[in-house]
């Protein structure tokens, strides 16, 4: 029986490797079982570039919550046109969304954290779990300096609930590293980044941040507390 690798071993294996080398190592370890989920932010566009430019056998997917920005669809479109590749789209369950919006209205998430988490679960987490089913390794664009919560993560983690590794190849990149790479490689990016939007999610739940504000300050800004996550990346 093939020996199961541990998170620490995997992290050790990736240590000192470039993003390309890390992705190649993961492909060898988990052939046909690697997935990358993009929401078309700066970091995700960098990883998409590495995957598509090098024709890597990693499935690229996105979740269309039904509430994303027009600008996000534009960068989605620009990306598939530039690389001539497909990005698989996952939608939420129609009946569940119809029920929630019928019973609670289109802005239920502003009224309580419980409602907000329900909406994130139905629109993001459930379709994401559908996409991740059967996979062994999930690539994400998380960087350590994006938030306190993300700073407490590691470059490699094991998601017990989903029984899979989560790997963040850009974990040690700075924001400047990311934007310079985008510019140098002429990678399409979300124009909302030019208007002070840093972390971009759904339109009603995202706003621009002021200089010096936390990376996640523009997400669910009406909620208090430091943990600004939707349930996808909570540690
Ligand atoms: Fe719903 Fe807002 Fe979460 Fe999007 S970010 S799924 S609109 S609560």
Coordinates of N, CA and C and ligand atoms in Angstrom, one line a residue:
X1 N 0.8 -1.2 0.0 CA 0.0 0.0 0.0 C 0.9 1.3 0.0
X2 N 0.5 2.3 -0.8 CA 1.3 3.5 -0.9 C 1.2 4.3 0.4
X3 N 2.4 4.7 0.9 CA 2.5 5.4 2.1 C 1.8 6.8 2.0
X4 N 1.0 7.1 3.0 CA 0.4 8.4 3.0 C 1.4 9.5 3.5
X5 N 1.4 10.6 2.8 CA 2.3 11.7 3.1 C 1.7 12.6 4.2
X6 N 2.5 13.1 5.1 CA 2.0 14.0 6.1 C 2.2 15.5 5.7
X7 N 1.4 16.4 6.3 CA 1.5 17.8 5.9 C 2.9 18.3 6.1
X8 N 3.6 18.0 7.2 CA 4.9 18.5 7.5 C 5.9 18.0 6.4
X9 N 5.7 16.7 6.0 CA 6.6 16.2 5.0 C 6.4 16.9 3.7
X10 N 5.1 17.1 3.4 CA 4.8 17.8 2.1 C 5.4 19.2 2.1
X11 N 5.2 19.9 3.3 CA 5.8 21.3 3.4 C 7.3 21.2 3.2
X12 N 7.9 20.2 3.8 CA 9.4 20.1 3.6 C 9.8 19.9 2.2
X13 N 9.0 19.1 1.5 CA 9.2 18.8 0.1 C 9.2 20.0 -0.8
X14 N 8.3 20.9 -0.4 CA 8.1 22.1 -1.2 C 9.0 23.3 -0.8
X15 N 9.7 23.1 0.3 CA 10.6 24.2 0.8 C 11.6 24.5 -0.2
X16 N 11.8 25.8 -0.5 CA 12.8 26.3 -1.4 C 12.5 26.2 -2.8
X17 N 11.3 25.6 -3.1 CA 10.9 25.4 -4.5 C 10.2 26.6 -5.1
X18 N 10.4 26.9 -6.4 CA 9.6 28.0 -7.0 C 8.1 27.5 -7.1
X19 N 7.3 28.4 -7.5 CA 5.9 28.1 -7.7 C 5.7 27.0 -8.7
X20 N 6.4 27.1 -9.8 CA 6.3 26.1 -10.9 C 6.8 24.7 -10.4
X21 N 7.9 24.7 -9.7 CA 8.5 23.5 -9.2 C 7.5 22.8 -8.1
X22 N 6.9 23.7 -7.3 CA 6.0 23.2 -6.3 C 4.8 22.6 -7.0
X23 N 4.2 23.2 -8.0 CA 3.1 22.7 -8.7 C 3.4 21.4 -9.4
X24 N 4.6 21.3 -10.0 CA 5.0 20.1 -10.6 C 5.2 18.9 -9.6
X25 N 5.7 19.3 -8.4 CA 5.9 18.2 -7.4 C 4.5 17.7 -6.9
X26 N 3.5 18.6 -6.8 CA 2.2 18.2 -6.4 C 1.5 17.4 -7.5
X27 N 1.7 17.7 -8.7 CA 1.2 16.9 -9.8 C 1.7 15.5 -9.8
X28 N 3.0 15.3 -9.5 CA 3.6 14.0 -9.4 C 3.0 13.2 -8.2
X29 N 2.8 13.9 -7.1 CA 2.2 13.3 -5.9 C 0.8 12.9 -6.0
X30 N 0.0 13.8 -6.6 CA -1.5 13.6 -6.7 C -2.0 13.6 -8.1
X31 N -1.5 12.8 -9.0 CA -1.9 12.9 -10.4 C -3.4 12.8 -10.6
X32 N -4.0 13.7 -11.3 CA -5.4 13.8 -11.6 C -6.3 14.1 -10.4
X33 N -5.7 14.5 -9.3 CA -6.4 14.8 -8.1 C -6.2 16.1 -7.5
X34 N -5.7 17.1 -8.4 CA -5.4 18.4 -7.9 C -6.4 19.4 -8.5
X35 N -6.8 20.3 -7.7 CA -7.8 21.3 -8.2 C -7.3 22.7 -7.7
X36 N -7.6 23.7 -8.5 CA -7.3 25.1 -8.1 C -8.6 25.9 -8.3
X37 N -9.0 26.5 -7.2 CA -10.2 27.3 -7.2 C -9.9 28.8 -7.3
X38 N -10.4 29.5 -8.3 CA -10.1 30.9 -8.5 C -11.3 31.8 -8.3
X39 N -11.0 32.9 -7.7 CA -12.1 34.0 -7.7 C -11.6 35.2 -8.4
X40 N -10.5 35.0 -9.2 CA -10.0 36.0 -10.2 C -9.4 37.2 -9.5
X41 N -9.0 37.1 -8.2 CA -8.3 38.2 -7.6 C -6.8 38.1 -8.1
X42 N -6.0 39.1 -7.6 CA -4.6 39.2 -8.1 C -3.9 37.8 -7.9
X43 N -3.9 37.3 -6.7 CA -3.1 36.1 -6.4 C -3.6 34.9 -7.3
X44 N -4.9 34.8 -7.4 CA -5.5 33.7 -8.2 C -5.1 33.8 -9.7
X45 N -5.0 35.1 -10.2 CA -4.6 35.3 -11.5 C -3.1 34.9 -11.8
X46 N -2.3 35.1 -10.7 CA -0.9 34.6 -10.8 C -0.8 33.1 -11.0
X47 N -1.6 32.4 -10.1 CA -1.6 30.9 -10.2 C -2.2 30.4 -11.5
X48 N -3.3 31.1 -11.9 CA -3.9 30.7 -13.2 C -2.8 30.8 -14.3
X49 N -2.1 31.9 -14.3 CA -1.0 32.1 -15.3 C 0.0 30.9 -15.3
X50 N 0.5 30.5 -14.1 CA 1.4 29.4 -14.0 C 0.8 28.1 -14.6
X51 N -0.4 27.9 -14.2 CA -1.1 26.6 -14.6 C -1.3 26.6 -16.1
X52 N -1.9 27.6 -16.6 CA -2.3 27.6 -18.1 C -1.1 27.8 -19.0
X53 N -0.2 28.7 -18.6 CA 1.0 28.9 -19.5 C 1.8 27.7 -19.6
X54 N 1.9 26.9 -18.5 CA 2.7 25.7 -18.5 C 1.9 24.4 -18.8
X55 N 0.6 24.6 -19.2 CA -0.3 23.5 -19.6 C -0.3 22.4 -18.5
X56 N -0.3 22.9 -17.2 CA -0.3 21.9 -16.1 C -1.6 21.2 -16.0
X57 N -1.5 19.8 -15.7 CA -2.8 19.1 -15.5 C -3.4 19.3 -14.2
X58 N -3.9 20.5 -14.0 CA -4.6 20.9 -12.7 C -5.9 21.5 -13.1
X59 N -7.0 21.0 -12.6 CA -8.3 21.5 -12.9 C -8.5 22.9 -12.3
X60 N -8.9 23.8 -13.1 CA -9.2 25.2 -12.7 C -10.7 25.4 -12.6
X61 N -11.2 25.8 -11.4 CA -12.6 25.9 -11.3 C -12.9 27.3 -10.6
X62 N -14.2 27.7 -10.8 CA -14.6 28.9 -10.0 C -16.0 28.7 -9.6
X63 N -16.4 29.4 -8.5 CA -17.7 29.4 -8.0 C -18.5 30.6 -8.4
X64 N -19.5 30.5 -9.1 CA -20.4 31.7 -9.5 C -21.5 31.7 -8.4
X65 N -21.4 32.6 -7.5 CA -22.4 32.6 -6.4 C -23.7 33.2 -6.8
X66 N -23.7 33.9 -8.0 CA -24.9 34.6 -8.5 C -24.9 36.1 -8.0
X67 N -23.9 36.4 -7.2 CA -23.8 37.8 -6.7 C -22.5 38.5 -7.0
X68 N -21.7 37.9 -7.9 CA -20.4 38.5 -8.2 C -20.4 39.8 -9.0
X69 N -19.4 40.5 -9.0 CA -19.3 41.8 -9.8 C -19.2 41.5 -11.3
X70 N -19.7 42.5 -12.0 CA -19.6 42.5 -13.5 C -18.1 42.5 -13.9
X71 N -17.3 43.2 -13.1 CA -15.9 43.3 -13.4 C -15.2 41.9 -13.2
X72 N -15.7 41.1 -12.3 CA -15.2 39.8 -12.1 C -15.5 38.9 -13.4
X73 N -16.7 39.1 -13.9 CA -17.0 38.3 -15.1 C -16.1 38.8 -16.2
X74 N -15.8 40.1 -16.3 CA -14.9 40.6 -17.3 C -13.5 39.9 -17.3
X75 N -12.9 39.8 -16.0 CA -11.6 39.3 -16.0 C -11.7 37.7 -16.2
X76 N -12.8 37.1 -15.9 CA -13.0 35.7 -16.2 C -12.9 35.5 -17.7
X77 N -13.6 36.4 -18.4 CA -13.7 36.3 -19.9 C -12.3 36.6 -20.5
X78 N -11.7 37.6 -20.0 CA -10.3 38.0 -20.5 C -9.3 36.8 -20.3
X79 N -9.5 36.1 -19.2 CA -8.5 35.0 -18.9 C -8.7 33.9 -19.8
X80 N -10.0 33.5 -20.0 CA -10.1 32.3 -20.9 C -9.8 32.7 -22.4
X81 N -9.9 34.0 -22.7 CA -9.6 34.4 -24.1 C -8.0 34.4 -24.2
X82 N -7.4 34.9 -23.2 CA -5.9 35.0 -23.3 C -5.2 33.6 -23.4
X83 N -5.7 32.7 -22.5 CA -5.0 31.4 -22.4 C -5.6 30.3 -23.3
X84 N -6.8 30.6 -23.8 CA -7.5 29.6 -24.6 C -7.7 28.3 -23.8
X85 N -8.1 28.5 -22.5 CA -8.4 27.4 -21.7 C -9.7 27.5 -21.0
X86 N -10.2 26.4 -20.5 CA -11.5 26.4 -19.8 C -11.4 26.5 -18.3
X87 N -12.3 27.3 -17.7 CA -12.4 27.3 -16.3 C -13.8 26.8 -15.9
X88 N -13.8 25.7 -15.2 CA -15.1 25.1 -14.9 C -15.9 25.9 -13.8
X89 N -17.2 26.1 -14.2 CA -18.0 26.9 -13.3 C -18.9 26.1 -12.5
X90 N -19.0 26.3 -11.2 CA -19.9 25.6 -10.3 C -20.9 26.7 -9.7
X91 N -22.2 26.3 -9.9 CA -23.3 27.2 -9.3 C -23.8 26.6 -8.1
X92 N -24.5 27.4 -7.2 CA -25.2 26.9 -6.1 C -26.4 26.1 -6.5
X93 N -26.9 25.4 -5.5 CA -28.1 24.6 -5.7 C -29.3 25.5 -5.9
X94 N -30.0 25.4 -7.1 CA -31.1 26.3 -7.4 C -32.2 26.4 -6.3
X95 N -32.6 25.2 -5.9 CA -33.8 25.1 -5.0 C -33.4 25.8 -3.6
X96 N -32.2 25.5 -3.2 CA -31.8 26.1 -1.9 C -31.7 27.6 -1.9
X97 N -31.2 28.2 -3.1 CA -31.2 29.6 -3.2 C -32.6 30.2 -3.3
X98 N -33.4 29.6 -4.1 CA -34.8 30.0 -4.3 C -35.5 30.1 -2.9
X99 N -35.3 29.1 -2.1 CA -35.9 29.0 -0.8 C -35.4 30.1 0.1
X100 N -34.1 30.3 0.2 CA -33.5 31.3 1.1 C -34.0 32.7 0.7
X101 N -33.9 33.0 -0.6 CA -34.2 34.4 -1.0 C -35.7 34.6 -0.9
X102 N -36.6 33.6 -1.2 CA -38.0 33.8 -1.0 C -38.4 34.0 0.4
X103 N -37.7 33.3 1.3 CA -38.1 33.4 2.7 C -37.5 34.6 3.4
X104 N -36.2 35.0 3.0 CA -35.5 36.0 3.8 C -35.2 37.3 3.0
X105 N -35.5 37.2 1.7 CA -35.2 38.4 0.8 C -33.8 38.4 0.3
X106 N -33.5 39.4 -0.6 CA -32.2 39.4 -1.3 C -31.0 39.9 -0.5
X107 N -31.3 40.5 0.7 CA -30.2 41.0 1.5 C -30.2 40.5 2.9
X108 N -30.6 39.2 3.0 CA -30.7 38.6 4.4 C -29.3 38.7 5.1
X109 N -28.2 38.6 4.3 CA -26.9 38.6 5.0 C -26.5 39.8 5.8
X110 N -27.2 41.0 5.5 CA -27.0 42.2 6.3 C -27.6 42.1 7.7
X111 N -28.6 41.3 7.9 CA -29.4 41.3 9.1 C -28.8 40.5 10.3
X112 N -28.0 39.5 10.0 CA -27.4 38.7 11.1 C -26.2 37.9 10.5
X113 N -25.3 37.6 11.4 CA -24.1 36.8 11.0 C -24.6 35.4 10.6
X114 N -25.6 34.9 11.3 CA -26.2 33.6 11.0 C -26.7 33.6 9.5
X115 N -27.4 34.6 9.2 CA -27.9 34.7 7.8 C -26.7 34.8 6.8
X116 N -25.7 35.6 7.2 CA -24.6 35.7 6.3 C -23.9 34.4 6.1
X117 N -23.7 33.7 7.1 CA -23.0 32.4 7.0 C -23.8 31.4 6.2
X118 N -25.2 31.5 6.4 CA -26.1 30.6 5.6 C -25.9 30.9 4.1
X119 N -25.9 32.2 3.8 CA -25.7 32.6 2.4 C -24.4 32.1 1.8
X120 N -23.3 32.4 2.6 CA -22.0 31.9 2.1 C -21.9 30.4 2.0
X121 N -22.6 29.7 2.9 CA -22.6 28.3 2.9 C -23.3 27.8 1.6
X122 N -24.5 28.3 1.4 CA -25.2 27.9 0.2 C -24.6 28.3 -1.1
X123 N -24.2 29.5 -1.2 CA -23.7 30.1 -2.4 C -22.2 29.7 -2.7
X124 N -21.4 29.4 -1.7 CA -20.0 29.2 -1.9 C -19.5 27.8 -1.4
X125 N -19.8 27.5 -0.2 CA -19.2 26.3 0.4 C -19.8 25.0 -0.2
X126 N -21.1 25.0 -0.4 CA -21.7 23.8 -0.9 C -21.2 23.5 -2.4
X127 N -21.3 24.5 -3.3 CA -20.8 24.2 -4.6 C -19.3 23.9 -4.6
X128 N -18.5 24.6 -3.7 CA -17.1 24.3 -3.6 C -16.9 22.8 -3.2
X129 N -17.6 22.4 -2.2 CA -17.5 21.0 -1.8 C -17.8 20.0 -2.9
X130 N -18.7 20.4 -3.7 CA -19.1 19.6 -4.9 C -17.9 19.5 -5.8
X131 N -17.2 20.6 -6.0 CA -16.0 20.7 -6.9 C -14.9 19.9 -6.4
X132 N -14.7 19.9 -5.0 CA -13.5 19.3 -4.4 C -13.7 17.8 -4.2
X133 N -14.9 17.3 -4.4 CA -15.2 15.9 -4.1 C -14.2 15.0 -4.9
X134 N -13.6 14.1 -4.3 CA -12.7 13.1 -5.0 C -11.3 13.6 -5.2
X135 N -11.0 14.9 -4.9 CA -9.7 15.4 -5.1 C -8.9 15.2 -3.8
X136 N -7.5 15.3 -4.0 CA -6.6 15.1 -2.8 C -5.9 16.3 -2.5
X137 N -5.8 17.3 -3.4 CA -5.0 18.5 -3.2 C -5.7 19.7 -3.8
X138 N -5.9 20.7 -2.9 CA -6.6 21.9 -3.3 C -5.6 23.1 -3.2
X139 N -5.4 23.7 -4.4 CA -4.4 24.8 -4.5 C -5.2 26.1 -4.2
X140 N -4.7 27.0 -3.4 CA -5.4 28.3 -3.3 C -4.3 29.4 -3.3
X141 N -4.8 30.7 -3.5 CA -4.0 31.8 -3.7 C -3.7 32.6 -2.4
X142 N -4.0 31.9 -1.3 CA -3.8 32.6 0.0 C -2.3 33.0 0.3
X143 N -2.2 34.2 0.8 CA -0.8 34.7 1.2 C -0.9 34.9 2.7
X144 N 0.3 34.7 3.4 CA 0.3 34.9 4.8 C 0.0 36.3 5.3
X145 N 0.4 37.3 4.6 CA 0.2 38.6 5.1 C -1.2 39.3 4.7
X146 N -2.1 38.4 4.2 CA -3.4 39.0 3.9 C -4.3 39.3 5.1
X147 N -4.1 38.5 6.2 CA -4.9 38.8 7.4 C -4.3 38.0 8.6
X148 N -4.7 38.4 9.8 CA -4.2 37.7 10.9 C -4.6 36.2 10.8
X149 N -5.8 35.9 10.4 CA -6.2 34.5 10.3 C -5.4 33.7 9.3
X150 N -5.1 34.4 8.2 CA -4.3 33.7 7.2 C -2.8 33.6 7.6
X151 N -2.4 34.6 8.4 CA -1.0 34.5 8.9 C -0.8 33.3 9.8
X152 N -1.8 32.8 10.4 CA -1.7 31.7 11.3 C -1.8 30.4 10.6
X153 N -2.0 30.4 9.3 CA -2.1 29.2 8.5 C -0.6 28.8 8.1
X154 N -0.5 27.6 7.5 CA 0.8 27.2 7.0 C 0.7 27.0 5.5
X155 N 1.9 26.9 4.8 CA 1.9 26.8 3.4 C 1.2 25.5 2.9
X156 N 1.3 24.5 3.8 CA 0.6 23.2 3.5 C -0.3 22.9 4.8
X157 N -1.5 22.6 4.5 CA -2.4 22.2 5.7 C -3.2 21.0 5.3
X158 N -3.7 20.3 6.3 CA -4.5 19.2 5.9 C -5.9 19.5 6.4
X159 N -6.9 19.5 5.5 CA -8.3 19.8 5.8 C -8.9 18.5 6.2
X160 N -9.1 18.3 7.5 CA -9.6 17.1 8.1 C -11.0 16.8 7.5
X161 N -11.9 17.9 7.5 CA -13.3 17.7 7.1 C -13.4 17.2 5.7
X162 N -12.5 17.7 4.8 CA -12.6 17.3 3.4 C -11.6 16.2 3.0
X163 N -10.8 15.9 4.0 CA -9.7 14.8 3.8 C -8.9 15.1 2.6
X164 N -8.3 16.3 2.6 CA -7.4 16.7 1.5 C -6.4 17.7 1.9
X165 N -5.3 17.8 1.2 CA -4.3 18.9 1.5 C -4.7 20.2 0.8
X166 N -4.4 21.2 1.5 CA -4.6 22.6 1.0 C -3.2 23.2 0.9
X167 N -2.8 23.6 -0.3 CA -1.5 24.1 -0.5 C -1.6 25.6 -1.1
X168 N -0.8 26.5 -0.5 CA -0.8 27.9 -0.9 C 0.5 28.2 -1.4
X169 N 0.7 28.0 -2.7 CA 2.1 28.2 -3.3 C 2.6 29.7 -3.2
X170 N 1.7 30.6 -3.0 CA 2.1 32.0 -2.9 C 2.2 32.5 -1.5
X171 N 2.2 31.6 -0.6 CA 2.1 31.9 0.9 C 3.1 33.0 1.3
X172 N 4.3 32.9 0.8 CA 5.3 33.9 1.3 C 5.5 35.0 0.3
X173 N 4.7 35.1 -0.7 CA 4.8 36.3 -1.6 C 4.2 37.5 -0.9
X174 N 4.8 38.7 -1.2 CA 4.2 39.9 -0.7 C 3.2 40.5 -1.7
X175 N 2.5 41.5 -1.3 CA 1.5 42.1 -2.2 C 2.2 42.7 -3.4
X176 N 3.4 43.3 -3.2 CA 4.2 43.9 -4.3 C 4.7 42.8 -5.2
X177 N 5.1 41.6 -4.7 CA 5.6 40.5 -5.5 C 4.5 40.2 -6.5
X178 N 3.2 40.1 -6.0 CA 2.1 39.7 -6.8 C 1.8 40.7 -7.9
X179 N 1.7 42.0 -7.5 CA 1.4 43.0 -8.5 C 2.5 43.2 -9.6
X180 N 3.7 43.1 -9.1 CA 4.8 43.2 -10.1 C 4.8 42.0 -11.1
X181 N 4.5 40.8 -10.6 CA 4.4 39.7 -11.5 C 3.2 39.8 -12.5
X182 N 2.1 40.4 -12.0 CA 1.0 40.6 -12.9 C 1.4 41.6 -14.0
X183 N 2.0 42.6 -13.6 CA 2.4 43.7 -14.6 C 3.4 43.1 -15.6
X184 N 4.4 42.5 -15.1 CA 5.5 42.0 -15.9 C 5.0 41.0 -17.0
X185 N 4.0 40.2 -16.6 CA 3.5 39.1 -17.5 C 2.2 39.5 -18.2
X186 N 1.8 40.7 -18.0 CA 0.6 41.2 -18.7 C -0.6 40.3 -18.5
X187 N -0.8 40.0 -17.2 CA -1.9 39.1 -16.8 C -3.2 39.9 -16.6
X188 N -4.3 39.4 -17.2 CA -5.5 40.2 -17.0 C -5.9 40.2 -15.5
X189 N -6.4 41.3 -15.0 CA -6.7 41.4 -13.6 C -8.0 42.2 -13.4
X190 N -8.6 42.1 -12.3 CA -9.9 42.7 -12.0 C -9.7 44.2 -11.8
X191 N -10.4 45.0 -12.6 CA -10.2 46.5 -12.6 C -10.7 47.1 -11.3
X192 N -11.4 46.3 -10.5 CA -11.8 46.8 -9.2 C -10.6 47.1 -8.3
X193 N -9.5 46.3 -8.6 CA -8.3 46.5 -7.8 C -7.8 47.9 -8.0
X194 N -8.0 48.5 -9.1 CA -7.6 49.9 -9.3 C -8.4 50.9 -8.5
X195 N -9.5 50.5 -8.0 CA -10.4 51.4 -7.3 C -10.4 51.2 -5.8
X196 N -9.3 50.5 -5.3 CA -9.2 50.3 -3.8 C -9.8 49.0 -3.3
X197 N -10.3 48.2 -4.2 CA -10.8 46.9 -3.8 C -9.6 45.9 -3.7
X198 N -9.4 45.3 -2.6 CA -8.2 44.4 -2.5 C -8.7 43.0 -2.6
X199 N -9.4 42.5 -1.6 CA -10.0 41.2 -1.6 C -11.4 41.3 -2.2
X200 N -11.6 40.6 -3.3 CA -12.9 40.8 -4.0 C -13.8 39.5 -4.0
X201 N -14.9 39.7 -3.4 CA -15.9 38.6 -3.3 C -17.2 39.0 -4.0
X202 N -18.3 38.7 -3.3 CA -19.6 39.1 -3.9 C -19.8 40.6 -3.8
X203 N -20.6 41.1 -4.8 CA -20.8 42.6 -4.9 C -21.4 43.2 -3.7
X204 N -22.5 42.6 -3.1 CA -23.1 43.3 -1.9 C -22.3 43.2 -0.6
X205 N -21.2 42.4 -0.6 CA -20.5 42.1 0.6 C -19.0 42.5 0.5
X206 N -18.7 43.3 -0.5 CA -17.3 43.8 -0.7 C -17.3 45.3 -1.0
X207 N -16.4 46.0 -0.4 CA -16.2 47.4 -0.7 C -14.7 47.7 -0.7
X208 N -14.4 48.9 -1.2 CA -13.0 49.3 -1.3 C -12.4 49.5 0.1
X209 N -11.1 49.4 0.3 CA -10.5 49.7 1.6 C -9.7 51.0 1.5
X210 N -9.5 51.6 2.6 CA -8.6 52.8 2.6 C -7.2 52.4 2.8
X211 N -6.2 53.2 2.3 CA -4.8 52.9 2.5 C -4.5 52.6 4.0
X212 N -3.8 51.5 4.2 CA -3.5 51.1 5.6 C -4.5 50.2 6.3
X213 N -5.7 50.1 5.7 CA -6.7 49.2 6.3 C -6.3 47.7 6.0
X214 N -6.8 46.8 6.9 CA -6.6 45.4 6.7 C -7.0 44.9 5.4
X215 N -6.3 43.9 4.8 CA -6.6 43.3 3.5 C -8.1 42.9 3.4
X216 N -8.6 42.4 4.6 CA -10.0 41.8 4.5 C -11.0 42.8 5.1
X217 N -10.6 44.1 5.3 CA -11.5 45.0 5.9 C -12.7 45.3 5.0
X218 N -12.6 45.2 3.7 CA -13.7 45.5 2.8 C -14.7 44.3 2.7
X219 N -14.4 43.2 3.4 CA -15.4 42.1 3.3 C -16.3 42.1 4.5
X220 N -17.6 42.0 4.3 CA -18.6 42.0 5.4 C -18.2 43.0 6.5
X221 N -18.0 44.3 6.0 CA -17.5 45.3 6.9 C -18.5 45.7 8.0
X222 N -19.8 45.3 7.9 CA -20.7 45.6 9.0 C -20.6 44.6 10.1
X223 N -19.8 43.5 9.9 CA -19.7 42.6 11.0 C -18.5 43.0 11.9
X224 N -18.6 42.8 13.2 CA -17.4 43.1 14.0 C -16.6 41.8 14.2
X225 N -15.4 41.9 14.7 CA -14.5 40.7 14.8 C -13.5 40.7 13.7
X226 N -12.5 40.0 14.0 CA -11.3 40.0 13.1 C -11.4 38.9 12.0
X227 N -12.2 37.8 12.3 CA -12.2 36.7 11.3 C -13.1 36.9 10.2
X228 N -12.6 37.4 9.1 CA -13.4 37.7 7.9 C -13.3 36.6 6.9
X229 N -13.9 35.5 7.1 CA -13.8 34.4 6.2 C -15.3 33.9 5.9
X230 N -15.4 33.2 4.8 CA -16.8 32.8 4.4 C -17.0 31.3 4.7
X231 N -16.0 30.7 5.4 CA -16.1 29.3 5.7 C -15.3 28.4 4.7
X232 N -14.7 29.0 3.7 CA -13.9 28.2 2.8 C -12.5 28.0 3.4
X233 N -12.0 29.0 4.1 CA -10.6 28.9 4.5 C -10.4 29.1 6.0
X234 N -11.4 28.9 6.8 CA -11.3 29.1 8.2 C -10.3 28.0 8.8
X235 N -9.4 28.5 9.6 CA -8.5 27.5 10.3 C -8.9 27.4 11.8
Ligands
LIG1 FE1 -23.9 35.7 0.2 FE2 -22.4 37.8 0.7 FE3 -21.4 35.4 1.2 FE4 -21.7 36.2 -1.3 S1 -20.3 37.0 0.3 S2 -22.3 34.2 -0.5 S3 -23.6 37.4 -1.2 S4 -23.2 36.4 2.2

